[in-house]
């Protein structure tokens, strides 16, 4: 076997960065996630769409351990973070947390920290060399179009700029996968475009991402795979051109018709 073939075979053999199997989550008597299964391969962008209350954000929160599921499996790199509803120990979960970054709807920046400190604080606290972290943080800010704003504070930035800082902060820990929970829902259309441009750039750079979004043209254009959820289940999933252009489920068709009106 040639070296090129061997490398390709080894890459194909790698487990998905994230695999969720038969995930279940309830809030009291309300079942929010019902037997959810999905996988996220390296370099892919997975968009999760659906009406409000369908379980999209809860799914992300369970995948990132912000909510505790009651049943199913969560695996990162083929290793169990949760198996049959039982979570790994604290040290193991902390190790899994280093694999992902999370960007929230409402930025969640530290208001009393500068832009540069917001981006650099977590890697420094994790023991990385401060000088190297600062260099990486400045490079990230340049990449997202905020060079020269390192010493600004969040209140001095627009919402789109704050969300871009939040993306840089998530990237600063060199995660293997980025989760976005409706990253543009708090922004007006002009600022939404700023943030989506950054996410598109990350997709071109083959950053692995899971994006809960209401931006249908973006999901269609950028995703490798689209998941449509409703009522706590995955109703339909597939290539974006299939889901958007030729959906097979009536509920998907209805949702897309209503959204386009």
PDB file of C-alpha atoms in Angstrom:
ATOM      1  CA  UNK A   1       0.000   0.000   0.000  1.00  0.00           C
ATOM      2  CA  UNK A   2       1.366   3.428  -0.934  1.00  0.00           C
ATOM      3  CA  UNK A   3       1.906   6.061   1.764  1.00  0.00           C
ATOM      4  CA  UNK A   4      -0.918   8.146   0.266  1.00  0.00           C
ATOM      5  CA  UNK A   5      -3.310   5.174   0.288  1.00  0.00           C
ATOM      6  CA  UNK A   6      -2.301   4.276   3.837  1.00  0.00           C
ATOM      7  CA  UNK A   7      -2.950   7.842   5.031  1.00  0.00           C
ATOM      8  CA  UNK A   8      -6.352   7.854   3.336  1.00  0.00           C
ATOM      9  CA  UNK A   9      -7.247   4.496   4.875  1.00  0.00           C
ATOM     10  CA  UNK A  10      -6.202   5.632   8.337  1.00  0.00           C
ATOM     11  CA  UNK A  11      -8.243   8.829   7.947  1.00  0.00           C
ATOM     12  CA  UNK A  12     -11.281   6.815   6.877  1.00  0.00           C
ATOM     13  CA  UNK A  13     -10.870   4.583   9.918  1.00  0.00           C
ATOM     14  CA  UNK A  14     -10.967   7.464  12.390  1.00  0.00           C
ATOM     15  CA  UNK A  15     -14.134   7.547  14.506  1.00  0.00           C
ATOM     16  CA  UNK A  16     -16.541  10.459  14.208  1.00  0.00           C
ATOM     17  CA  UNK A  17     -15.520  13.343  16.436  1.00  0.00           C
ATOM     18  CA  UNK A  18     -19.017  13.123  17.985  1.00  0.00           C
ATOM     19  CA  UNK A  19     -21.545  10.319  17.990  1.00  0.00           C
ATOM     20  CA  UNK A  20     -24.864  10.478  19.794  1.00  0.00           C
ATOM     21  CA  UNK A  21     -26.937   7.313  20.132  1.00  0.00           C
ATOM     22  CA  UNK A  22     -30.566   7.046  21.305  1.00  0.00           C
ATOM     23  CA  UNK A  23     -30.309  10.222  23.414  1.00  0.00           C
ATOM     24  CA  UNK A  24     -33.224  10.964  25.741  1.00  0.00           C
ATOM     25  CA  UNK A  25     -33.869  14.069  27.814  1.00  0.00           C
ATOM     26  CA  UNK A  26     -36.899  15.164  29.832  1.00  0.00           C
ATOM     27  CA  UNK A  27     -37.791  18.138  31.973  1.00  0.00           C
ATOM     28  CA  UNK A  28     -40.174  16.672  34.511  1.00  0.00           C
ATOM     29  CA  UNK A  29     -43.010  15.016  32.614  1.00  0.00           C
ATOM     30  CA  UNK A  30     -42.061  16.770  29.362  1.00  0.00           C
ATOM     31  CA  UNK A  31     -39.990  14.606  27.025  1.00  0.00           C
ATOM     32  CA  UNK A  32     -37.786  17.020  25.056  1.00  0.00           C
ATOM     33  CA  UNK A  33     -35.432  14.627  23.247  1.00  0.00           C
ATOM     34  CA  UNK A  34     -36.729  11.235  22.138  1.00  0.00           C
ATOM     35  CA  UNK A  35     -34.234   8.681  20.889  1.00  0.00           C
ATOM     36  CA  UNK A  36     -31.921  11.097  19.028  1.00  0.00           C
ATOM     37  CA  UNK A  37     -29.002   9.605  17.076  1.00  0.00           C
ATOM     38  CA  UNK A  38     -26.472  11.436  14.905  1.00  0.00           C
ATOM     39  CA  UNK A  39     -22.784  11.567  14.075  1.00  0.00           C
ATOM     40  CA  UNK A  40     -20.422  14.417  13.231  1.00  0.00           C
ATOM     41  CA  UNK A  41     -17.390  13.667  11.054  1.00  0.00           C
ATOM     42  CA  UNK A  42     -14.262  15.791  11.020  1.00  0.00           C
ATOM     43  CA  UNK A  43     -14.313  18.753   8.683  1.00  0.00           C
ATOM     44  CA  UNK A  44     -18.081  18.685   8.253  1.00  0.00           C
ATOM     45  CA  UNK A  45     -20.691  21.326   9.042  1.00  0.00           C
ATOM     46  CA  UNK A  46     -23.929  19.970  10.492  1.00  0.00           C
ATOM     47  CA  UNK A  47     -26.874  22.383  10.583  1.00  0.00           C
ATOM     48  CA  UNK A  48     -29.828  21.650  12.856  1.00  0.00           C
ATOM     49  CA  UNK A  49     -33.061  23.372  11.881  1.00  0.00           C
ATOM     50  CA  UNK A  50     -36.629  23.220  13.117  1.00  0.00           C
ATOM     51  CA  UNK A  51     -39.338  25.222  14.877  1.00  0.00           C
ATOM     52  CA  UNK A  52     -38.891  26.754  18.305  1.00  0.00           C
ATOM     53  CA  UNK A  53     -39.337  24.160  21.032  1.00  0.00           C
ATOM     54  CA  UNK A  54     -38.277  21.260  18.826  1.00  0.00           C
ATOM     55  CA  UNK A  55     -35.319  20.332  21.072  1.00  0.00           C
ATOM     56  CA  UNK A  56     -32.467  21.779  18.983  1.00  0.00           C
ATOM     57  CA  UNK A  57     -30.802  23.833  21.714  1.00  0.00           C
ATOM     58  CA  UNK A  58     -31.382  21.125  24.312  1.00  0.00           C
ATOM     59  CA  UNK A  59     -29.585  18.679  22.034  1.00  0.00           C
ATOM     60  CA  UNK A  60     -26.562  20.995  21.899  1.00  0.00           C
ATOM     61  CA  UNK A  61     -26.645  21.517  25.640  1.00  0.00           C
ATOM     62  CA  UNK A  62     -26.664  17.757  26.218  1.00  0.00           C
ATOM     63  CA  UNK A  63     -23.821  17.235  23.739  1.00  0.00           C
ATOM     64  CA  UNK A  64     -21.742  19.795  25.670  1.00  0.00           C
ATOM     65  CA  UNK A  65     -22.750  18.561  29.159  1.00  0.00           C
ATOM     66  CA  UNK A  66     -24.631  21.754  30.062  1.00  0.00           C
ATOM     67  CA  UNK A  67     -27.688  19.521  30.504  1.00  0.00           C
ATOM     68  CA  UNK A  68     -27.668  15.942  31.733  1.00  0.00           C
ATOM     69  CA  UNK A  69     -29.491  13.429  29.580  1.00  0.00           C
ATOM     70  CA  UNK A  70     -31.282  10.446  31.102  1.00  0.00           C
ATOM     71  CA  UNK A  71     -30.556   7.826  28.486  1.00  0.00           C
ATOM     72  CA  UNK A  72     -28.434   6.957  25.476  1.00  0.00           C
ATOM     73  CA  UNK A  73     -24.757   7.361  24.627  1.00  0.00           C
ATOM     74  CA  UNK A  74     -22.473  10.311  23.886  1.00  0.00           C
ATOM     75  CA  UNK A  75     -19.070   9.511  22.380  1.00  0.00           C
ATOM     76  CA  UNK A  76     -16.185  11.813  21.498  1.00  0.00           C
ATOM     77  CA  UNK A  77     -13.483  10.281  19.303  1.00  0.00           C
ATOM     78  CA  UNK A  78     -15.064   6.901  19.886  1.00  0.00           C
ATOM     79  CA  UNK A  79     -14.809   7.157  23.681  1.00  0.00           C
ATOM     80  CA  UNK A  80     -17.839   7.231  25.956  1.00  0.00           C
ATOM     81  CA  UNK A  81     -18.600  10.484  27.735  1.00  0.00           C
ATOM     82  CA  UNK A  82     -21.967   8.965  28.641  1.00  0.00           C
ATOM     83  CA  UNK A  83     -22.970   5.331  28.289  1.00  0.00           C
ATOM     84  CA  UNK A  84     -26.524   4.116  28.856  1.00  0.00           C
ATOM     85  CA  UNK A  85     -27.289   7.350  30.681  1.00  0.00           C
ATOM     86  CA  UNK A  86     -24.284   7.086  33.020  1.00  0.00           C
ATOM     87  CA  UNK A  87     -21.657   9.823  32.686  1.00  0.00           C
ATOM     88  CA  UNK A  88     -17.912   9.396  32.859  1.00  0.00           C
ATOM     89  CA  UNK A  89     -16.099  10.766  35.908  1.00  0.00           C
ATOM     90  CA  UNK A  90     -15.358  14.453  36.410  1.00  0.00           C
ATOM     91  CA  UNK A  91     -11.763  14.228  35.166  1.00  0.00           C
ATOM     92  CA  UNK A  92     -12.839  12.402  32.017  1.00  0.00           C
ATOM     93  CA  UNK A  93     -15.628  14.892  31.306  1.00  0.00           C
ATOM     94  CA  UNK A  94     -13.164  17.753  31.675  1.00  0.00           C
ATOM     95  CA  UNK A  95     -10.935  16.051  29.126  1.00  0.00           C
ATOM     96  CA  UNK A  96     -13.871  15.732  26.729  1.00  0.00           C
ATOM     97  CA  UNK A  97     -14.746  19.410  27.261  1.00  0.00           C
ATOM     98  CA  UNK A  98     -11.371  20.367  25.823  1.00  0.00           C
ATOM     99  CA  UNK A  99     -12.501  18.890  22.518  1.00  0.00           C
ATOM    100  CA  UNK A 100     -15.216  21.454  21.818  1.00  0.00           C
ATOM    101  CA  UNK A 101     -16.019  25.144  21.894  1.00  0.00           C
ATOM    102  CA  UNK A 102     -19.476  26.638  22.329  1.00  0.00           C
ATOM    103  CA  UNK A 103     -20.830  29.926  20.989  1.00  0.00           C
ATOM    104  CA  UNK A 104     -24.047  31.091  22.642  1.00  0.00           C
ATOM    105  CA  UNK A 105     -26.916  33.232  21.365  1.00  0.00           C
ATOM    106  CA  UNK A 106     -26.112  36.170  23.631  1.00  0.00           C
ATOM    107  CA  UNK A 107     -22.290  36.268  23.407  1.00  0.00           C
ATOM    108  CA  UNK A 108     -21.674  35.691  27.169  1.00  0.00           C
ATOM    109  CA  UNK A 109     -18.504  37.795  27.150  1.00  0.00           C
ATOM    110  CA  UNK A 110     -16.997  38.997  30.419  1.00  0.00           C
ATOM    111  CA  UNK A 111     -18.023  42.684  30.470  1.00  0.00           C
ATOM    112  CA  UNK A 112     -15.112  43.744  32.706  1.00  0.00           C
ATOM    113  CA  UNK A 113     -12.482  42.074  30.489  1.00  0.00           C
ATOM    114  CA  UNK A 114     -10.986  43.587  27.345  1.00  0.00           C
ATOM    115  CA  UNK A 115     -11.514  41.864  24.006  1.00  0.00           C
ATOM    116  CA  UNK A 116      -8.018  40.385  24.168  1.00  0.00           C
ATOM    117  CA  UNK A 117      -8.485  39.092  27.697  1.00  0.00           C
ATOM    118  CA  UNK A 118     -11.877  37.580  26.819  1.00  0.00           C
ATOM    119  CA  UNK A 119     -10.175  35.575  24.071  1.00  0.00           C
ATOM    120  CA  UNK A 120      -7.003  34.659  25.956  1.00  0.00           C
ATOM    121  CA  UNK A 121      -8.218  34.037  29.512  1.00  0.00           C
ATOM    122  CA  UNK A 122      -9.268  30.390  29.212  1.00  0.00           C
ATOM    123  CA  UNK A 123      -6.084  29.054  27.552  1.00  0.00           C
ATOM    124  CA  UNK A 124      -3.933  30.877  30.130  1.00  0.00           C
ATOM    125  CA  UNK A 125      -6.008  29.408  32.963  1.00  0.00           C
ATOM    126  CA  UNK A 126      -5.490  25.975  31.399  1.00  0.00           C
ATOM    127  CA  UNK A 127      -1.756  26.446  31.795  1.00  0.00           C
ATOM    128  CA  UNK A 128      -0.702  27.456  28.310  1.00  0.00           C
ATOM    129  CA  UNK A 129       2.199  29.834  27.825  1.00  0.00           C
ATOM    130  CA  UNK A 130       0.849  33.390  28.125  1.00  0.00           C
ATOM    131  CA  UNK A 131       3.014  34.830  25.351  1.00  0.00           C
ATOM    132  CA  UNK A 132       1.981  32.093  22.916  1.00  0.00           C
ATOM    133  CA  UNK A 133      -1.666  32.509  23.869  1.00  0.00           C
ATOM    134  CA  UNK A 134      -1.553  36.275  23.319  1.00  0.00           C
ATOM    135  CA  UNK A 135       0.024  35.775  19.911  1.00  0.00           C
ATOM    136  CA  UNK A 136      -2.670  33.261  18.964  1.00  0.00           C
ATOM    137  CA  UNK A 137      -5.447  35.502  20.307  1.00  0.00           C
ATOM    138  CA  UNK A 138      -4.227  38.480  18.268  1.00  0.00           C
ATOM    139  CA  UNK A 139      -4.075  36.287  15.151  1.00  0.00           C
ATOM    140  CA  UNK A 140      -7.654  35.123  15.755  1.00  0.00           C
ATOM    141  CA  UNK A 141      -8.892  38.684  16.203  1.00  0.00           C
ATOM    142  CA  UNK A 142      -7.217  39.646  12.942  1.00  0.00           C
ATOM    143  CA  UNK A 143      -8.824  36.679  11.219  1.00  0.00           C
ATOM    144  CA  UNK A 144     -12.332  37.737  12.293  1.00  0.00           C
ATOM    145  CA  UNK A 145     -11.778  41.351  11.332  1.00  0.00           C
ATOM    146  CA  UNK A 146     -11.218  42.899  14.767  1.00  0.00           C
ATOM    147  CA  UNK A 147      -7.559  43.779  14.566  1.00  0.00           C
ATOM    148  CA  UNK A 148      -7.012  47.001  16.512  1.00  0.00           C
ATOM    149  CA  UNK A 149      -9.885  46.366  18.931  1.00  0.00           C
ATOM    150  CA  UNK A 150      -7.866  44.221  21.348  1.00  0.00           C
ATOM    151  CA  UNK A 151      -8.154  46.749  24.184  1.00  0.00           C
ATOM    152  CA  UNK A 152     -11.828  47.572  23.662  1.00  0.00           C
ATOM    153  CA  UNK A 153     -14.498  46.334  26.080  1.00  0.00           C
ATOM    154  CA  UNK A 154     -17.660  44.492  25.062  1.00  0.00           C
ATOM    155  CA  UNK A 155     -19.922  47.521  25.652  1.00  0.00           C
ATOM    156  CA  UNK A 156     -17.885  49.413  23.045  1.00  0.00           C
ATOM    157  CA  UNK A 157     -18.636  46.825  20.346  1.00  0.00           C
ATOM    158  CA  UNK A 158     -21.667  46.152  18.178  1.00  0.00           C
ATOM    159  CA  UNK A 159     -23.566  42.904  18.680  1.00  0.00           C
ATOM    160  CA  UNK A 160     -21.948  41.431  15.575  1.00  0.00           C
ATOM    161  CA  UNK A 161     -18.494  42.345  16.835  1.00  0.00           C
ATOM    162  CA  UNK A 162     -19.256  40.831  20.246  1.00  0.00           C
ATOM    163  CA  UNK A 163     -20.363  37.585  18.635  1.00  0.00           C
ATOM    164  CA  UNK A 164     -17.190  37.497  16.561  1.00  0.00           C
ATOM    165  CA  UNK A 165     -15.177  37.904  19.765  1.00  0.00           C
ATOM    166  CA  UNK A 166     -17.159  34.999  21.218  1.00  0.00           C
ATOM    167  CA  UNK A 167     -16.192  32.884  18.199  1.00  0.00           C
ATOM    168  CA  UNK A 168     -12.519  33.826  18.624  1.00  0.00           C
ATOM    169  CA  UNK A 169     -12.749  32.934  22.318  1.00  0.00           C
ATOM    170  CA  UNK A 170     -14.139  29.505  21.437  1.00  0.00           C
ATOM    171  CA  UNK A 171     -11.376  28.976  18.865  1.00  0.00           C
ATOM    172  CA  UNK A 172      -8.615  30.027  21.270  1.00  0.00           C
ATOM    173  CA  UNK A 173      -8.588  26.618  22.960  1.00  0.00           C
ATOM    174  CA  UNK A 174      -8.034  24.871  19.601  1.00  0.00           C
ATOM    175  CA  UNK A 175     -11.212  22.770  19.820  1.00  0.00           C
ATOM    176  CA  UNK A 176     -11.857  19.861  17.501  1.00  0.00           C
ATOM    177  CA  UNK A 177     -15.490  20.887  17.017  1.00  0.00           C
ATOM    178  CA  UNK A 178     -17.410  24.152  17.453  1.00  0.00           C
ATOM    179  CA  UNK A 179     -21.042  24.261  18.552  1.00  0.00           C
ATOM    180  CA  UNK A 180     -23.181  27.287  17.681  1.00  0.00           C
ATOM    181  CA  UNK A 181     -26.538  27.785  19.393  1.00  0.00           C
ATOM    182  CA  UNK A 182     -28.464  30.169  17.118  1.00  0.00           C
ATOM    183  CA  UNK A 183     -25.475  32.531  16.888  1.00  0.00           C
ATOM    184  CA  UNK A 184     -27.365  35.242  14.986  1.00  0.00           C
ATOM    185  CA  UNK A 185     -30.737  35.226  16.758  1.00  0.00           C
ATOM    186  CA  UNK A 186     -29.911  38.349  18.813  1.00  0.00           C
ATOM    187  CA  UNK A 187     -28.640  40.327  15.804  1.00  0.00           C
ATOM    188  CA  UNK A 188     -30.245  42.502  13.158  1.00  0.00           C
ATOM    189  CA  UNK A 189     -29.840  41.442   9.481  1.00  0.00           C
ATOM    190  CA  UNK A 190     -26.746  43.557   8.793  1.00  0.00           C
ATOM    191  CA  UNK A 191     -24.880  42.251  11.836  1.00  0.00           C
ATOM    192  CA  UNK A 192     -26.078  38.724  11.088  1.00  0.00           C
ATOM    193  CA  UNK A 193     -24.168  38.898   7.809  1.00  0.00           C
ATOM    194  CA  UNK A 194     -20.936  39.753   9.658  1.00  0.00           C
ATOM    195  CA  UNK A 195     -21.174  36.652  11.838  1.00  0.00           C
ATOM    196  CA  UNK A 196     -22.259  34.289   9.067  1.00  0.00           C
ATOM    197  CA  UNK A 197     -19.290  35.448   6.989  1.00  0.00           C
ATOM    198  CA  UNK A 198     -16.933  34.319   9.766  1.00  0.00           C
ATOM    199  CA  UNK A 199     -18.676  30.944  10.056  1.00  0.00           C
ATOM    200  CA  UNK A 200     -18.488  30.498   6.274  1.00  0.00           C
ATOM    201  CA  UNK A 201     -14.752  31.188   6.447  1.00  0.00           C
ATOM    202  CA  UNK A 202     -14.373  28.561   9.171  1.00  0.00           C
ATOM    203  CA  UNK A 203     -16.283  26.086   6.999  1.00  0.00           C
ATOM    204  CA  UNK A 204     -13.895  26.794   4.114  1.00  0.00           C
ATOM    205  CA  UNK A 205     -11.035  26.084   6.535  1.00  0.00           C
ATOM    206  CA  UNK A 206     -12.676  22.689   7.278  1.00  0.00           C
ATOM    207  CA  UNK A 207     -13.506  23.499  10.893  1.00  0.00           C
ATOM    208  CA  UNK A 208     -15.895  20.879  12.247  1.00  0.00           C
ATOM    209  CA  UNK A 209     -19.101  22.647  13.324  1.00  0.00           C
ATOM    210  CA  UNK A 210     -22.607  21.914  14.590  1.00  0.00           C
ATOM    211  CA  UNK A 211     -24.868  24.914  14.036  1.00  0.00           C
ATOM    212  CA  UNK A 212     -28.396  25.362  15.367  1.00  0.00           C
ATOM    213  CA  UNK A 213     -29.778  28.047  13.101  1.00  0.00           C
ATOM    214  CA  UNK A 214     -32.859  29.717  11.643  1.00  0.00           C
ATOM    215  CA  UNK A 215     -30.806  31.016   8.706  1.00  0.00           C
ATOM    216  CA  UNK A 216     -32.054  28.650   5.987  1.00  0.00           C
ATOM    217  CA  UNK A 217     -30.035  30.015   3.021  1.00  0.00           C
ATOM    218  CA  UNK A 218     -26.896  29.792   5.153  1.00  0.00           C
ATOM    219  CA  UNK A 219     -27.651  26.211   6.225  1.00  0.00           C
ATOM    220  CA  UNK A 220     -28.292  25.201   2.625  1.00  0.00           C
ATOM    221  CA  UNK A 221     -25.130  26.840   1.306  1.00  0.00           C
ATOM    222  CA  UNK A 222     -22.598  25.904   3.985  1.00  0.00           C
ATOM    223  CA  UNK A 223     -23.666  22.557   5.474  1.00  0.00           C
ATOM    224  CA  UNK A 224     -22.544  19.079   4.555  1.00  0.00           C
ATOM    225  CA  UNK A 225     -25.539  17.633   6.386  1.00  0.00           C
ATOM    226  CA  UNK A 226     -28.842  19.104   7.582  1.00  0.00           C
ATOM    227  CA  UNK A 227     -31.003  17.741  10.403  1.00  0.00           C
ATOM    228  CA  UNK A 228     -34.633  18.830  10.720  1.00  0.00           C
ATOM    229  CA  UNK A 229     -36.073  18.362  14.215  1.00  0.00           C
ATOM    230  CA  UNK A 230     -39.607  18.696  15.519  1.00  0.00           C
ATOM    231  CA  UNK A 231     -41.233  17.473  18.702  1.00  0.00           C
ATOM    232  CA  UNK A 232     -37.973  16.127  20.115  1.00  0.00           C
ATOM    233  CA  UNK A 233     -37.233  13.784  17.213  1.00  0.00           C
ATOM    234  CA  UNK A 234     -35.250  13.937  13.990  1.00  0.00           C
ATOM    235  CA  UNK A 235     -37.930  14.101  11.321  1.00  0.00           C
ATOM    236  CA  UNK A 236     -35.620  14.227   8.325  1.00  0.00           C
ATOM    237  CA  UNK A 237     -31.922  14.545   7.580  1.00  0.00           C
ATOM    238  CA  UNK A 238     -29.562  14.438   4.640  1.00  0.00           C
ATOM    239  CA  UNK A 239     -27.595  16.528   2.183  1.00  0.00           C
ATOM    240  CA  UNK A 240     -28.841  20.143   2.203  1.00  0.00           C
ATOM    241  CA  UNK A 241     -30.010  19.966  -1.413  1.00  0.00           C
ATOM    242  CA  UNK A 242     -32.124  16.933  -0.528  1.00  0.00           C
ATOM    243  CA  UNK A 243     -33.625  18.387   2.642  1.00  0.00           C
ATOM    244  CA  UNK A 244     -34.277  21.849   1.196  1.00  0.00           C
ATOM    245  CA  UNK A 245     -34.830  20.976  -2.442  1.00  0.00           C
ATOM    246  CA  UNK A 246     -36.700  17.677  -2.229  1.00  0.00           C
ATOM    247  CA  UNK A 247     -37.854  16.891   1.338  1.00  0.00           C
ATOM    248  CA  UNK A 248     -39.641  13.565   1.758  1.00  0.00           C
ATOM    249  CA  UNK A 249     -41.542  14.245   5.001  1.00  0.00           C
ATOM    250  CA  UNK A 250     -44.701  16.352   5.000  1.00  0.00           C
ATOM    251  CA  UNK A 251     -43.686  18.054   8.262  1.00  0.00           C
ATOM    252  CA  UNK A 252     -40.420  19.194   6.669  1.00  0.00           C
ATOM    253  CA  UNK A 253     -42.274  20.521   3.629  1.00  0.00           C
ATOM    254  CA  UNK A 254     -44.702  22.413   5.851  1.00  0.00           C
ATOM    255  CA  UNK A 255     -41.915  23.948   7.940  1.00  0.00           C
ATOM    256  CA  UNK A 256     -39.981  25.115   4.881  1.00  0.00           C
ATOM    257  CA  UNK A 257     -43.144  26.510   3.241  1.00  0.00           C
ATOM    258  CA  UNK A 258     -44.015  28.459   6.391  1.00  0.00           C
ATOM    259  CA  UNK A 259     -40.484  29.706   6.758  1.00  0.00           C
ATOM    260  CA  UNK A 260     -40.341  30.978   3.190  1.00  0.00           C
ATOM    261  CA  UNK A 261     -43.607  32.923   3.453  1.00  0.00           C
TER     262      UNK A 261
END
